[in-house]
Every structure is written in C-alpha cells, then in structure tokens.
Rosetta silent file (secondary structure, phi, psi, omega in degrees, C-alpha in Angstrom):
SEQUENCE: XXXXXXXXXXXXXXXXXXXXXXXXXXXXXXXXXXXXXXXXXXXXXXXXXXXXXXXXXXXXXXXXXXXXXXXXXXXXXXXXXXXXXXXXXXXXXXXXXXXXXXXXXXXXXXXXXXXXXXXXXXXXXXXXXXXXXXXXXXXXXXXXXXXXXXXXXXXXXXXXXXXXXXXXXXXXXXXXXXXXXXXXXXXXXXXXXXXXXXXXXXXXXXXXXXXXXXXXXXXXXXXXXXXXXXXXXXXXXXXXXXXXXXXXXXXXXXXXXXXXXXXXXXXXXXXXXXXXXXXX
SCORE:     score description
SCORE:     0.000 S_00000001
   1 L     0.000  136.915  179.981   -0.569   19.010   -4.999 S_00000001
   2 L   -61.517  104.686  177.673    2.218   16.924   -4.056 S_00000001
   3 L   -89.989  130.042 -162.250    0.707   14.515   -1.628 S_00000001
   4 L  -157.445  125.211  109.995    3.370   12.363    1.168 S_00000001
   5 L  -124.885 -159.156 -172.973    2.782   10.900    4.616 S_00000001
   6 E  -116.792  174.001 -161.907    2.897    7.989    6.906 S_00000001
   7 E  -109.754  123.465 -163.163    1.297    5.145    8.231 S_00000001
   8 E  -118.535 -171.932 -155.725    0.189    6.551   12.115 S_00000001
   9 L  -117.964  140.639  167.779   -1.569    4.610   14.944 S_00000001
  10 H   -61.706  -20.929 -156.367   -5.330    4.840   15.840 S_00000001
  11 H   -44.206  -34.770  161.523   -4.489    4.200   19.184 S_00000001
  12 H   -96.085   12.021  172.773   -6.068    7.686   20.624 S_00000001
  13 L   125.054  125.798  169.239   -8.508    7.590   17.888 S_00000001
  14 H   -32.641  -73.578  174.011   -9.054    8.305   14.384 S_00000001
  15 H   -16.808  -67.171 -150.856   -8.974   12.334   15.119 S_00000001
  16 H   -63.853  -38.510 -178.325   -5.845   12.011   17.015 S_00000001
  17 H   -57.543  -29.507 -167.509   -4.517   10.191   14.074 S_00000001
  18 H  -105.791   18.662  136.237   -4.794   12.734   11.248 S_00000001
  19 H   -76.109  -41.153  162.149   -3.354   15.588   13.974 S_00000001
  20 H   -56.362  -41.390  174.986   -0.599   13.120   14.237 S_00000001
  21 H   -47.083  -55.686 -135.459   -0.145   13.186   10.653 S_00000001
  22 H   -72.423  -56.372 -147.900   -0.793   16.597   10.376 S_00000001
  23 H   -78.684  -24.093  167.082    2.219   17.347   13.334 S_00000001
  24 L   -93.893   20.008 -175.779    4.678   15.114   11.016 S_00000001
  25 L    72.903   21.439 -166.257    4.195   16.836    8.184 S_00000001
  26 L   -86.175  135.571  160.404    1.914   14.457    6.249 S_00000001
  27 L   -96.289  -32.292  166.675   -0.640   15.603    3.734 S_00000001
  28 L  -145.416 -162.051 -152.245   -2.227   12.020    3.451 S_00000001
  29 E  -170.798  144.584  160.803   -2.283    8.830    5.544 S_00000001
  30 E  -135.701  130.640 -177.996   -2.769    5.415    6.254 S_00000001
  31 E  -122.983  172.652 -173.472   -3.882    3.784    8.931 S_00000001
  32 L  -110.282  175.112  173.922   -4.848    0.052   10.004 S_00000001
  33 L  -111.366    6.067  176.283   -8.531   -0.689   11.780 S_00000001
  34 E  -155.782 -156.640  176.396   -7.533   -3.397   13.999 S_00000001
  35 L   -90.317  131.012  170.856   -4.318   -4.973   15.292 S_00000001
  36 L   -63.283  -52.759  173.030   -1.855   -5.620   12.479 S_00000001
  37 L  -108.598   59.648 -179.986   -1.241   -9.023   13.592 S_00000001
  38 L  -167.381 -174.754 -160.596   -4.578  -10.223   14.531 S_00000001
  39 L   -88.107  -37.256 -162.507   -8.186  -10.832   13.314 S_00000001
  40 L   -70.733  131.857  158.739  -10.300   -8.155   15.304 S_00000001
  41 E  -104.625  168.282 -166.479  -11.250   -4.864   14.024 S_00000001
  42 L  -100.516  133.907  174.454  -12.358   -1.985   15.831 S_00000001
  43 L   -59.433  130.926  165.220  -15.763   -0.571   15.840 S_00000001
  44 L  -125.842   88.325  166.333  -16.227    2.134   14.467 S_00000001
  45 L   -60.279 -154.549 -156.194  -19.278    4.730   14.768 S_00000001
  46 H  -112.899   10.799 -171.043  -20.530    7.398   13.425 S_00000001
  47 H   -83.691  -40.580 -123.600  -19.106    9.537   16.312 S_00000001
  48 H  -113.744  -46.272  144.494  -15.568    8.499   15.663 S_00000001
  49 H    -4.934  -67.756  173.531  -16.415    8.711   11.924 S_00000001
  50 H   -76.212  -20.845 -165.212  -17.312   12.242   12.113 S_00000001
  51 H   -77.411  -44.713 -167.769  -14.730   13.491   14.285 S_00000001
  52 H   -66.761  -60.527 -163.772  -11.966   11.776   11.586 S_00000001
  53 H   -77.780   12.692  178.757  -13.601   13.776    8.642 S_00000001
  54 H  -129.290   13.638  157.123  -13.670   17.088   10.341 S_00000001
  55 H   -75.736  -61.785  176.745   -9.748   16.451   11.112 S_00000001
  56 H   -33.612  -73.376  149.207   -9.241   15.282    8.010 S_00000001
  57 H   -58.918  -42.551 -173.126  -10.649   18.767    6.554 S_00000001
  58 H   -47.276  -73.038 -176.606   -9.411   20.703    9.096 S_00000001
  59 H  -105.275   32.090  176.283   -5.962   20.010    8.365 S_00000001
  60 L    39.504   57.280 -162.621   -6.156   18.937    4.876 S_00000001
  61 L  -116.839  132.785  169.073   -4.539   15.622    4.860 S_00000001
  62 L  -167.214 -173.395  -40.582   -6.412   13.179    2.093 S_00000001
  63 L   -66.553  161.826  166.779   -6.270   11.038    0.612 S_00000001
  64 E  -112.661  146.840 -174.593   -6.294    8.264    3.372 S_00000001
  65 E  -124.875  154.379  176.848   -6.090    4.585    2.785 S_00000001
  66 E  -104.057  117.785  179.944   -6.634    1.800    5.159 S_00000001
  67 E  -100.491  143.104 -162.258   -4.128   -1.161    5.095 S_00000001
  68 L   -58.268  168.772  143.828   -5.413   -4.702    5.754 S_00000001
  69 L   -67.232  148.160 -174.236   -3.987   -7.031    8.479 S_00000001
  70 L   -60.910   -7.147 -171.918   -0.945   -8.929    8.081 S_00000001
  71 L  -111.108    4.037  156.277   -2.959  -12.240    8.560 S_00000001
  72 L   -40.942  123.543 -159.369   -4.769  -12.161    5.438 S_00000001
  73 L  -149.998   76.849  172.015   -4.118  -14.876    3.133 S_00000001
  74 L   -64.345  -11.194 -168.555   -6.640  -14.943   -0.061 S_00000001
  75 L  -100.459  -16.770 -172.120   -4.322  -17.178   -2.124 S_00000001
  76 L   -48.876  143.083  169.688   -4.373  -20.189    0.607 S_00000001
  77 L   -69.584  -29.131 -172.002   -5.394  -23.438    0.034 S_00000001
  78 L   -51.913  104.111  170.656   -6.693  -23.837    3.538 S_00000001
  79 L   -33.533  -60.411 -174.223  -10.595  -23.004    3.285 S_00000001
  80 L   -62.890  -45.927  168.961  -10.830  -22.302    6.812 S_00000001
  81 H   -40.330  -42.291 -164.944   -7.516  -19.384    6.694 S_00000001
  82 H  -103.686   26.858  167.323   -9.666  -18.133    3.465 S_00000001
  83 H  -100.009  -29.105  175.980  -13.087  -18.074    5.079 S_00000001
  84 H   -54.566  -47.954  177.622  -11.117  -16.375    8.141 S_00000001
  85 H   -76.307  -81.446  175.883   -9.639  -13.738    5.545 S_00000001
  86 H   -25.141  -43.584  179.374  -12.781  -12.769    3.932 S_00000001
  87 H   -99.695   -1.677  123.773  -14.368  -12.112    6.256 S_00000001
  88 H     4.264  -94.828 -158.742  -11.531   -9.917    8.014 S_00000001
  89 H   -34.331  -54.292 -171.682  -11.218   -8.213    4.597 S_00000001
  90 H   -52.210  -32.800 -179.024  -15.215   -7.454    4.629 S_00000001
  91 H   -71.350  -23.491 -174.773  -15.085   -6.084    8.246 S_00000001
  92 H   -74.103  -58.717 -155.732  -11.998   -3.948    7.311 S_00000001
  93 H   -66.316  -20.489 -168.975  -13.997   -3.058    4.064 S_00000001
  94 H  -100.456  -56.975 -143.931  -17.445   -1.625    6.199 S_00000001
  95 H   -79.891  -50.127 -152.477  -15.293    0.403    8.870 S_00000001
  96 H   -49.739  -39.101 -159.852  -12.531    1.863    5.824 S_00000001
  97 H   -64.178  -59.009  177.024  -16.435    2.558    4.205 S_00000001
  98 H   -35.227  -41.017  178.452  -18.103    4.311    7.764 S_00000001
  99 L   -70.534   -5.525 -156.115  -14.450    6.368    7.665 S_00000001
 100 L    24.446   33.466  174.532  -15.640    7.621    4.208 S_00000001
 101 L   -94.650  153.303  178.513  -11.875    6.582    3.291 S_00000001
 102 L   -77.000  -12.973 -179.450  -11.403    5.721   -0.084 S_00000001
 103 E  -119.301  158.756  168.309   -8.815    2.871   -0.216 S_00000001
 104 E  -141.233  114.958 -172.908   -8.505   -0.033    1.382 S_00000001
 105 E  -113.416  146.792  170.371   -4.784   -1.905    0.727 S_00000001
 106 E  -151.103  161.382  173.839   -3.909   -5.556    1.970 S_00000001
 107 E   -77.824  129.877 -165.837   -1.104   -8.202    0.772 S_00000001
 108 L   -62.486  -40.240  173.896   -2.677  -11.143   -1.234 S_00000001
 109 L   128.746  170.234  159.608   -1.163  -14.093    0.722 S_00000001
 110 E  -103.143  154.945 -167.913    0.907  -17.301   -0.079 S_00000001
 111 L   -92.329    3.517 -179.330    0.118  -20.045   -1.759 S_00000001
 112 L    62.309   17.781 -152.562    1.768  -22.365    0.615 S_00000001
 113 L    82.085  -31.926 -170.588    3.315  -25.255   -1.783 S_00000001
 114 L   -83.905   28.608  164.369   -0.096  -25.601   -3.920 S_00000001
 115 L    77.850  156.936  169.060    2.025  -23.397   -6.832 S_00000001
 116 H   -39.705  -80.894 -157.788    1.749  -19.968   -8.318 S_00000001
 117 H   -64.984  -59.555 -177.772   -1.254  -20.480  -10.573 S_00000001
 118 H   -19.577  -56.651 -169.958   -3.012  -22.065   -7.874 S_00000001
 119 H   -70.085  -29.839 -178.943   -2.396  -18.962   -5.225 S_00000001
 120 H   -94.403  -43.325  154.240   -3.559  -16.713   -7.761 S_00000001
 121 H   -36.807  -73.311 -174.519   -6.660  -18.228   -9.165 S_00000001
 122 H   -23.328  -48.235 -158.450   -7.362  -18.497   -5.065 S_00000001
 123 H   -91.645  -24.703  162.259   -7.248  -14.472   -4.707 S_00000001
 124 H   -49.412  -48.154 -177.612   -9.626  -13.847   -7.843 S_00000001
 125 L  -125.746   58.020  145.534  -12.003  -15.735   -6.589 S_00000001
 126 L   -99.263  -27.179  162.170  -12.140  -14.416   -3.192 S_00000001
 127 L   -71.206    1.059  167.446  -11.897  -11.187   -4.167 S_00000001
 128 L   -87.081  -21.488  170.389  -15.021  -12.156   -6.221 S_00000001
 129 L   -49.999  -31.430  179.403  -16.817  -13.355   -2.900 S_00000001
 130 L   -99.130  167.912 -163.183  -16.791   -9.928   -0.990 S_00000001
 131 L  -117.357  104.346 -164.325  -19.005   -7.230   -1.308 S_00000001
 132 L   -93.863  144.637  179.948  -17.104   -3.726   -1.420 S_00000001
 133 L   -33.234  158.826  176.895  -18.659   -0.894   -0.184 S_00000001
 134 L   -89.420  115.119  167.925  -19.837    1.871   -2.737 S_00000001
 135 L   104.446    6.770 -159.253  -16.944    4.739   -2.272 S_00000001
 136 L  -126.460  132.969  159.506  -14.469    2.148   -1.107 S_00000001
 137 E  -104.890  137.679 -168.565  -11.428    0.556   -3.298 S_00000001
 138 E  -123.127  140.754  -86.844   -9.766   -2.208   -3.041 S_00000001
 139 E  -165.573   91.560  175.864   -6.046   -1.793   -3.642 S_00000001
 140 E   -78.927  140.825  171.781   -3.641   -5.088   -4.321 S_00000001
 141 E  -104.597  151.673  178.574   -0.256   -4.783   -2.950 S_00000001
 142 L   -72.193  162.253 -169.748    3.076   -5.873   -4.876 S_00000001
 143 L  -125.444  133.093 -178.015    4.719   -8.564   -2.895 S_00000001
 144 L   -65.331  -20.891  157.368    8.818   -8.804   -2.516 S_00000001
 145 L    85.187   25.184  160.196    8.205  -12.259   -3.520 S_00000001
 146 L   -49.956  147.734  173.000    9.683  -14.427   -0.447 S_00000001
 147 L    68.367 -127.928 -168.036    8.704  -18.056    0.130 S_00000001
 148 L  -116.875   22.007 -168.981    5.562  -18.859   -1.303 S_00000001
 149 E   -74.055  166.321 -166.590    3.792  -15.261   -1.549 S_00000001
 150 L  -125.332  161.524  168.301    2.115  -14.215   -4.897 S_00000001
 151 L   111.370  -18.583  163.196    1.860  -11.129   -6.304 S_00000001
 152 L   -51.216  -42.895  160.023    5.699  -10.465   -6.944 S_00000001
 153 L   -91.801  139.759  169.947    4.968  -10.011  -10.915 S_00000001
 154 H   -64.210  -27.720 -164.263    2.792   -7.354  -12.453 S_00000001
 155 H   -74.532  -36.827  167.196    1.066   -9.386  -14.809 S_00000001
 156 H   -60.114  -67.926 -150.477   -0.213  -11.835  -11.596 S_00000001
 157 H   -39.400  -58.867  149.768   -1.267   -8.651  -10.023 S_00000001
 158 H     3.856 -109.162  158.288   -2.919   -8.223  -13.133 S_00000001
 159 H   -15.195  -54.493 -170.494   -4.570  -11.681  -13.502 S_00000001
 160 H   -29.531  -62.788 -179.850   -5.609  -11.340   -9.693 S_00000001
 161 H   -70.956   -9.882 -163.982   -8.408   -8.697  -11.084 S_00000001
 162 H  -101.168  -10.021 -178.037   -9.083   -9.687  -14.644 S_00000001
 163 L  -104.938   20.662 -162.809   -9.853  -13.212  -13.173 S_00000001
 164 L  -137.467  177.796 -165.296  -11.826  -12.416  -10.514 S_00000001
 165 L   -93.765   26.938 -177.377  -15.897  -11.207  -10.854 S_00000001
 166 L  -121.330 -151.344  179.471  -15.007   -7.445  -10.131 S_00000001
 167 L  -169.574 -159.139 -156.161  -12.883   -5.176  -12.696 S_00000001
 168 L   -93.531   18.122  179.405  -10.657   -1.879  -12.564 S_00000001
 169 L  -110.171  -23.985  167.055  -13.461    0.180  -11.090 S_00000001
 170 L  -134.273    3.484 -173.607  -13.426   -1.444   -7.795 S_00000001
 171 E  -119.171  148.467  177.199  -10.290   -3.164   -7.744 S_00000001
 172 E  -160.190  176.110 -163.225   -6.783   -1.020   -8.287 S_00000001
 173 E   -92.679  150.921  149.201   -2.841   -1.346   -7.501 S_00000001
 174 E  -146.613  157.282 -175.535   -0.730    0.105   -4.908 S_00000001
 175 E  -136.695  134.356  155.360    3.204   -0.359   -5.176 S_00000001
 176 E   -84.872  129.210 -124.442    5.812   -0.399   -2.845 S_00000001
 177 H  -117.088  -21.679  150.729    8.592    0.484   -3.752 S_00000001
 178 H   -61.866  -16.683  165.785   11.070   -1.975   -1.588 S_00000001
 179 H   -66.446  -56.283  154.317    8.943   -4.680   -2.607 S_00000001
 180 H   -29.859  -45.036  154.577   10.054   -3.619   -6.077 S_00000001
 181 L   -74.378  -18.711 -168.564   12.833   -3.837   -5.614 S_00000001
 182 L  -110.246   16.996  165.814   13.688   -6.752   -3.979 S_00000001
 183 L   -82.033   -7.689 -158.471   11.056   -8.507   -6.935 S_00000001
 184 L    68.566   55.222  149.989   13.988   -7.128   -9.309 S_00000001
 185 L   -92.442  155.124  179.603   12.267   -3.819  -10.418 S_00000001
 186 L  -130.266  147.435  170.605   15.313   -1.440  -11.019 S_00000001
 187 L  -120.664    7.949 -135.997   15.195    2.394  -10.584 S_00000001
 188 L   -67.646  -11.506 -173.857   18.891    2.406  -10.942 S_00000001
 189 L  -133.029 -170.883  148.189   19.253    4.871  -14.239 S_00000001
 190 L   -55.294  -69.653  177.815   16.661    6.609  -16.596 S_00000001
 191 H   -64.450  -17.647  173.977   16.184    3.785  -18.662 S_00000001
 192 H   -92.029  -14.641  164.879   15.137    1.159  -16.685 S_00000001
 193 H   -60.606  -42.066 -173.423   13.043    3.430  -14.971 S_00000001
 194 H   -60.925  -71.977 -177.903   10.803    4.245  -18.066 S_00000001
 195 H   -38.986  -13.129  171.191   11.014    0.662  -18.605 S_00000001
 196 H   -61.564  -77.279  176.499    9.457    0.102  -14.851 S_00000001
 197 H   -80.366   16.289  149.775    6.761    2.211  -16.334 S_00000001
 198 H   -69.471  -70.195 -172.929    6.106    0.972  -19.429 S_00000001
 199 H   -31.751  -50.098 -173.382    5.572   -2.342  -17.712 S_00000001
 200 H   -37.241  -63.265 -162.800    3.605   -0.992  -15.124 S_00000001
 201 H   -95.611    0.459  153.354    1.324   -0.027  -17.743 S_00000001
 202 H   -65.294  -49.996 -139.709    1.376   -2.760  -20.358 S_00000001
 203 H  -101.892  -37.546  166.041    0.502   -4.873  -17.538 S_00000001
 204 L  -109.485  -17.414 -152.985   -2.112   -3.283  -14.555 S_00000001
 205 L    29.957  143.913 -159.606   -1.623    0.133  -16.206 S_00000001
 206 H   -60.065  -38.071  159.501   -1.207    3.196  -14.752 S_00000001
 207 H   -21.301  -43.527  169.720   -4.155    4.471  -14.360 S_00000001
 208 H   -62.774  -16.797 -165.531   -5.117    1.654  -11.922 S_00000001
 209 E   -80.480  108.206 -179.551   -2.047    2.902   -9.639 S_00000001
 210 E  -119.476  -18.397  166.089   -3.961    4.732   -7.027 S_00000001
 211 E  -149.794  173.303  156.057   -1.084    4.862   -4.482 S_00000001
 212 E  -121.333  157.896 -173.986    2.312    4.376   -3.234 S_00000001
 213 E  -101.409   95.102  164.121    4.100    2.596   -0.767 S_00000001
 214 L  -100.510  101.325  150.340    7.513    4.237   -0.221 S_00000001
 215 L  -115.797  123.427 -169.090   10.453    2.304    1.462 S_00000001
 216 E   -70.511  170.531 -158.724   13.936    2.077    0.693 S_00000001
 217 E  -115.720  122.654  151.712   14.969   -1.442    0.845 S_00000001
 218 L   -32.842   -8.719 -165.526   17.788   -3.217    3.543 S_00000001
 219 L  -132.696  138.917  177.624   18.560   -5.733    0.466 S_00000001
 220 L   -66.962  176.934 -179.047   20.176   -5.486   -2.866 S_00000001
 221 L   -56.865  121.557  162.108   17.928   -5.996   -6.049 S_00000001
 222 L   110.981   17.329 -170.378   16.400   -9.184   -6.548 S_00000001
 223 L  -107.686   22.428  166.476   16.903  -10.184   -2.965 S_00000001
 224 L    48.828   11.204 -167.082   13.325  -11.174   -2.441 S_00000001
 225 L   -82.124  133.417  161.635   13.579   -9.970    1.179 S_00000001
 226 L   -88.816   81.458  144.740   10.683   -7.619    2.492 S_00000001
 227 L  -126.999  117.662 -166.330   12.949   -5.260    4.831 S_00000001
 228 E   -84.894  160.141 -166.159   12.573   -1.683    5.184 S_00000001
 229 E  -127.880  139.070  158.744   15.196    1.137    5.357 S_00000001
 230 L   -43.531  160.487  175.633   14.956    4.686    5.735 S_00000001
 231 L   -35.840   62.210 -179.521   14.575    7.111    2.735 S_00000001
 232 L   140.246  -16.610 -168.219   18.022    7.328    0.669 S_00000001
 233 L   -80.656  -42.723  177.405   19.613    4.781    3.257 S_00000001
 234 L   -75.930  157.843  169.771   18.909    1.419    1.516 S_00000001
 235 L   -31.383  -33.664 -178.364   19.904   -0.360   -1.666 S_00000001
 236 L   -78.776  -55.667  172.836   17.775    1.813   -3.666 S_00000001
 237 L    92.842  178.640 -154.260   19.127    4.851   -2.197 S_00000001
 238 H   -74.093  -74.198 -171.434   18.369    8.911   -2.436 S_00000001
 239 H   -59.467    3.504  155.556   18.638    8.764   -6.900 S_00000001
 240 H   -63.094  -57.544 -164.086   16.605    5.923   -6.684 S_00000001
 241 H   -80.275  -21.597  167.622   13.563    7.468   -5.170 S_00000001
 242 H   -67.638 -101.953 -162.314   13.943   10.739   -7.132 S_00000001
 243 H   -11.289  -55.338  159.057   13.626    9.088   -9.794 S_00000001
 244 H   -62.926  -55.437  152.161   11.054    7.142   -8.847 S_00000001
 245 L   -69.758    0.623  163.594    8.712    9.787   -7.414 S_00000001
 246 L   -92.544   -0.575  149.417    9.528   12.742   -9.780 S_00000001
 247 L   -47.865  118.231  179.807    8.677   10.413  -12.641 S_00000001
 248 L   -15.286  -67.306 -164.801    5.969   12.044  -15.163 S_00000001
 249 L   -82.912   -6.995 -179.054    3.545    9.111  -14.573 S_00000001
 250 L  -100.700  -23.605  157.118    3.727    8.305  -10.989 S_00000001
 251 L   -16.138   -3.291 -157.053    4.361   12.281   -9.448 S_00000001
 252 L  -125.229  -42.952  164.566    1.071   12.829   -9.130 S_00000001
 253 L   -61.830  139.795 -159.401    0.220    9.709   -6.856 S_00000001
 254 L   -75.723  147.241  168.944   -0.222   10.012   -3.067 S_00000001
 255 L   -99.513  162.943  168.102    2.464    8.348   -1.395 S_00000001
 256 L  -164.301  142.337 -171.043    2.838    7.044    2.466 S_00000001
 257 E   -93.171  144.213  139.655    5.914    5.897    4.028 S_00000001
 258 L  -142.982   91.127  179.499    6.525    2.740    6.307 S_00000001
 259 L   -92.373 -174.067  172.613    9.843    3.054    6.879 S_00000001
 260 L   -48.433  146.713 -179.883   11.677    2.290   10.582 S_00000001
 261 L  -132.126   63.001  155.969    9.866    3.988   13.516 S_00000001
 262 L  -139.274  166.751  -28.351   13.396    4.719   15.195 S_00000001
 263 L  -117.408  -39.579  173.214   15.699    7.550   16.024 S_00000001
 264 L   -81.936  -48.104 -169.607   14.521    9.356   12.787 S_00000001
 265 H     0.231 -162.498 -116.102   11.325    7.954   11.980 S_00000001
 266 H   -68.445  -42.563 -128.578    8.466    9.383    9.801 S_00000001
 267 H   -81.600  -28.708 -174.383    8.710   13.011   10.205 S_00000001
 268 H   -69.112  -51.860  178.783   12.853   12.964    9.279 S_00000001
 269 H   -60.807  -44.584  179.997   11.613   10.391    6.055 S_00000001
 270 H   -52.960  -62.867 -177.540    8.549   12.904    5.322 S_00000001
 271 H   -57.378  -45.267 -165.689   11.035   15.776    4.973 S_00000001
 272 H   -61.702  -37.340  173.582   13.561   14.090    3.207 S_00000001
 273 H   -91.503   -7.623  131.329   11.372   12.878    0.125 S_00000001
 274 H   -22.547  -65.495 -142.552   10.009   16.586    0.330 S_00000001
 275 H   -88.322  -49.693  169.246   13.747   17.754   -0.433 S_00000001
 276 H   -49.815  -62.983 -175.462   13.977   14.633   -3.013 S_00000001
 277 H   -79.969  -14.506  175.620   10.947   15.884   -4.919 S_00000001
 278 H   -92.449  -12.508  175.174   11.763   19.343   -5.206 S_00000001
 279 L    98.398    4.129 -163.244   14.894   18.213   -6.477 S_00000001
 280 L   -76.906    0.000    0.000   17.220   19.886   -3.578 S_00000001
C-alpha cells in the first residue's frame, strides 16, 4: 500500500497526533519528542504509549518515524556539543523505543572548519557510542550541503555507517528529496533519474532506504540551500516528484512531507502527491 503523510505536532499528545494525521489524509507519520530547537524531550509513559498504538491501529497510519532535534551535531569538533548530542540522540532513541516506533531520523551535523573527513569520522564514532534500542532504527538524513554540514554525498552517508561500530541492521538512510536537490541530485528526465538510483544503490543501496522525506525545493539544482516549497511549486516541480515517487525502486517507501504549514499546508500537499502517484 501506497504509504504518504506529514510531520504533525505532539502538542495534545501522541493520540491526538495520529487522529491529526489520520484527519489530513496521512497513512504514516512523523513526529518530533521534544522541542525542535532545544535539548529536552518529553516523557513518555506507558499510558501515552498505549494510547498512540491503539490510534495508530485504529486508523491505520504506520509506519511512524521520529525525527531528531535540530541541535544535534555528531560531526562537531566541540566534545562538549557532541557529549550534549548523544545523549539527546539516546533520550530521543528510549522514548521513539517506549512509542514502539520504528525509526528514528536526525541530521548528522557540521563539521565547523575541522574539514569533511574530519566531520564524518566524528559521526561514526558517535553513532558507535549509543546504544539503540532493540525495534528501533536509526535513519541518517541527506544534507543540502550548506556551510560546513556533512552528509551532502551518498558515499559519506555511506562511510558514516561502514565506519562506525554498528552496520545496516541498525543503521539505515532516509532522503529528502529538496536536500537532493539542492546537493545536485537531478530528477529532471528519465535518465538521470535511474542514474539517481543506480547511485543510490552503488553507494548506501537501496535496500537501506527505509523512508522519504518529500519537499519540493525554493532553489534551483545545486543551490545548496535547505528551503522548502510546496509539492509541484518548487524547482523540482510536479514531473519531478512523479518521477521520483512512481520510480520502481523507491514506490514502495513510506514517504512524509515537510513542506510550508501555510494557506495550503499538509493536507492540500498530501492530496496532491496522491494525484501525482496515481498518475492523474
């Protein structure tokens, strides 16, 4: 089953989140476990727990993934920023576990000025330092590749995990697809899409691709910018994203939009790659 939603807010509560989903027309979900731009996560019992998994069945929205805070930064040189991020990541990693959701996604960080190799080695072996939950995945995201962030080429994503003490069993990919874009991935024909995936899968391979990110992008290709646009509205544009999600190998992966949360927002984006995938 074709799976597509959005990223909704906890704010009344896990339940209330996956009825929000449900009421925008979402099939699967993501949500964050704290404040997006801060350290704290939210407790989570076994009350709040139960109540989420008997929405979650109810109205059949899976899978759900949890995305990290924005202040993670695993490739930093700073000790104290990556003793700060770990243990974030770990706290995020116990409640996404309590939630019996299966993903967990966060952005690797910048490397600040200490270089590329530097930034990346850093996120191996902090991602070898945490301890992930049994049932729990942890999910790298592509990076648009402003400044000094890593993670803009597949082959670092790549590297992150093959250099780090875990492997493709607890570690896996998610891709966005404005980040792709503005890295200089092209969807713009047939051929360079197959050529997207063939890379994809010389280099993390697909198999590892456990989700998507879908946003059209505010920037032309190669503009290294991370800003998002509604579906078909941006540089990539409506025969971009057909393309991209009605591809053989990625069709099959759940998607979740965070596009603009104005005049249109998710449920108008939800439908619209609906319409897009059916081919209409």
């Amino acid at each position: 089953m074709f799976r597509i939603g959005a990223h909704v807010s906890i704010a009344d509560g896990f339940a209330a989140a996956v009825e929000r989903e449900a009421e925008l027309g979402g099939n699967c979900g993501q949500v964050f476990v704290g404040s997006p731009r801060g350290w704290a996560v939210s407790e989570v019992d076994e009350g709040d727990a139960d109540a989420f998994r008997d929405a979650a069945s109810e109205f059949d929205v899976s899978p759900w993934i949890v995305h990290g805070t924005y202040l993670i930064n695993l490739a930093t040189p700073k000790d104290d920023l990556a003793t700060k991020s770990i243990e974030c990541v770990q706290a995020e990693l116990e409640a996404t576990a309590t939630l019996d959701i299966p993903y967990y996604v966060f952005h690797p960080g910048a490397h600040t000025g200490a270089g590329s190799e530097t930034g990346i080695a850093n996120v191996a072996e902090r991602l070898s330092e945490l301890d992930i939950p049994d049932g729990v995945m942890i999910l790298l995201e592509n990076t648009a590749g402003k400044g000094t962030t890593v993670g803009k080429r597949l082959p670092d994503l790549n590297e992150m995990v093959e250099s780090s003490a875990y492997d493709y069993d607890d570690l896996g990919i998610c891709l966005d697809t404005c980040h792709l874009f503005a890295a200089g991935y092209d969807f713009g024909d047939e051929a360079v899409m197959d050529d997207l995936v063939t890379e994809i899968d010389a280099t993390v391979g697909l198999e590892n691709v456990h989700y998507l990110h879908l946003n059209d992008s505010r920037h032309p290709l190669g503009s290294e910018k991370d800003e998002h646009e509604h579906i078909g509205e941006g540089a990539i544009g409506e025969a971009g994203f057909r393309r991209f999600i009605t591809h053989d190998a990625l069709r099959d992966k759940p998607m979740v939009l965070e596009t603009p949360e104005n005049e249109k927002g998710f449920a108008w984006n939800i439908e619209t790659v609906k319409h897009l995938y059916a081919g209409d």
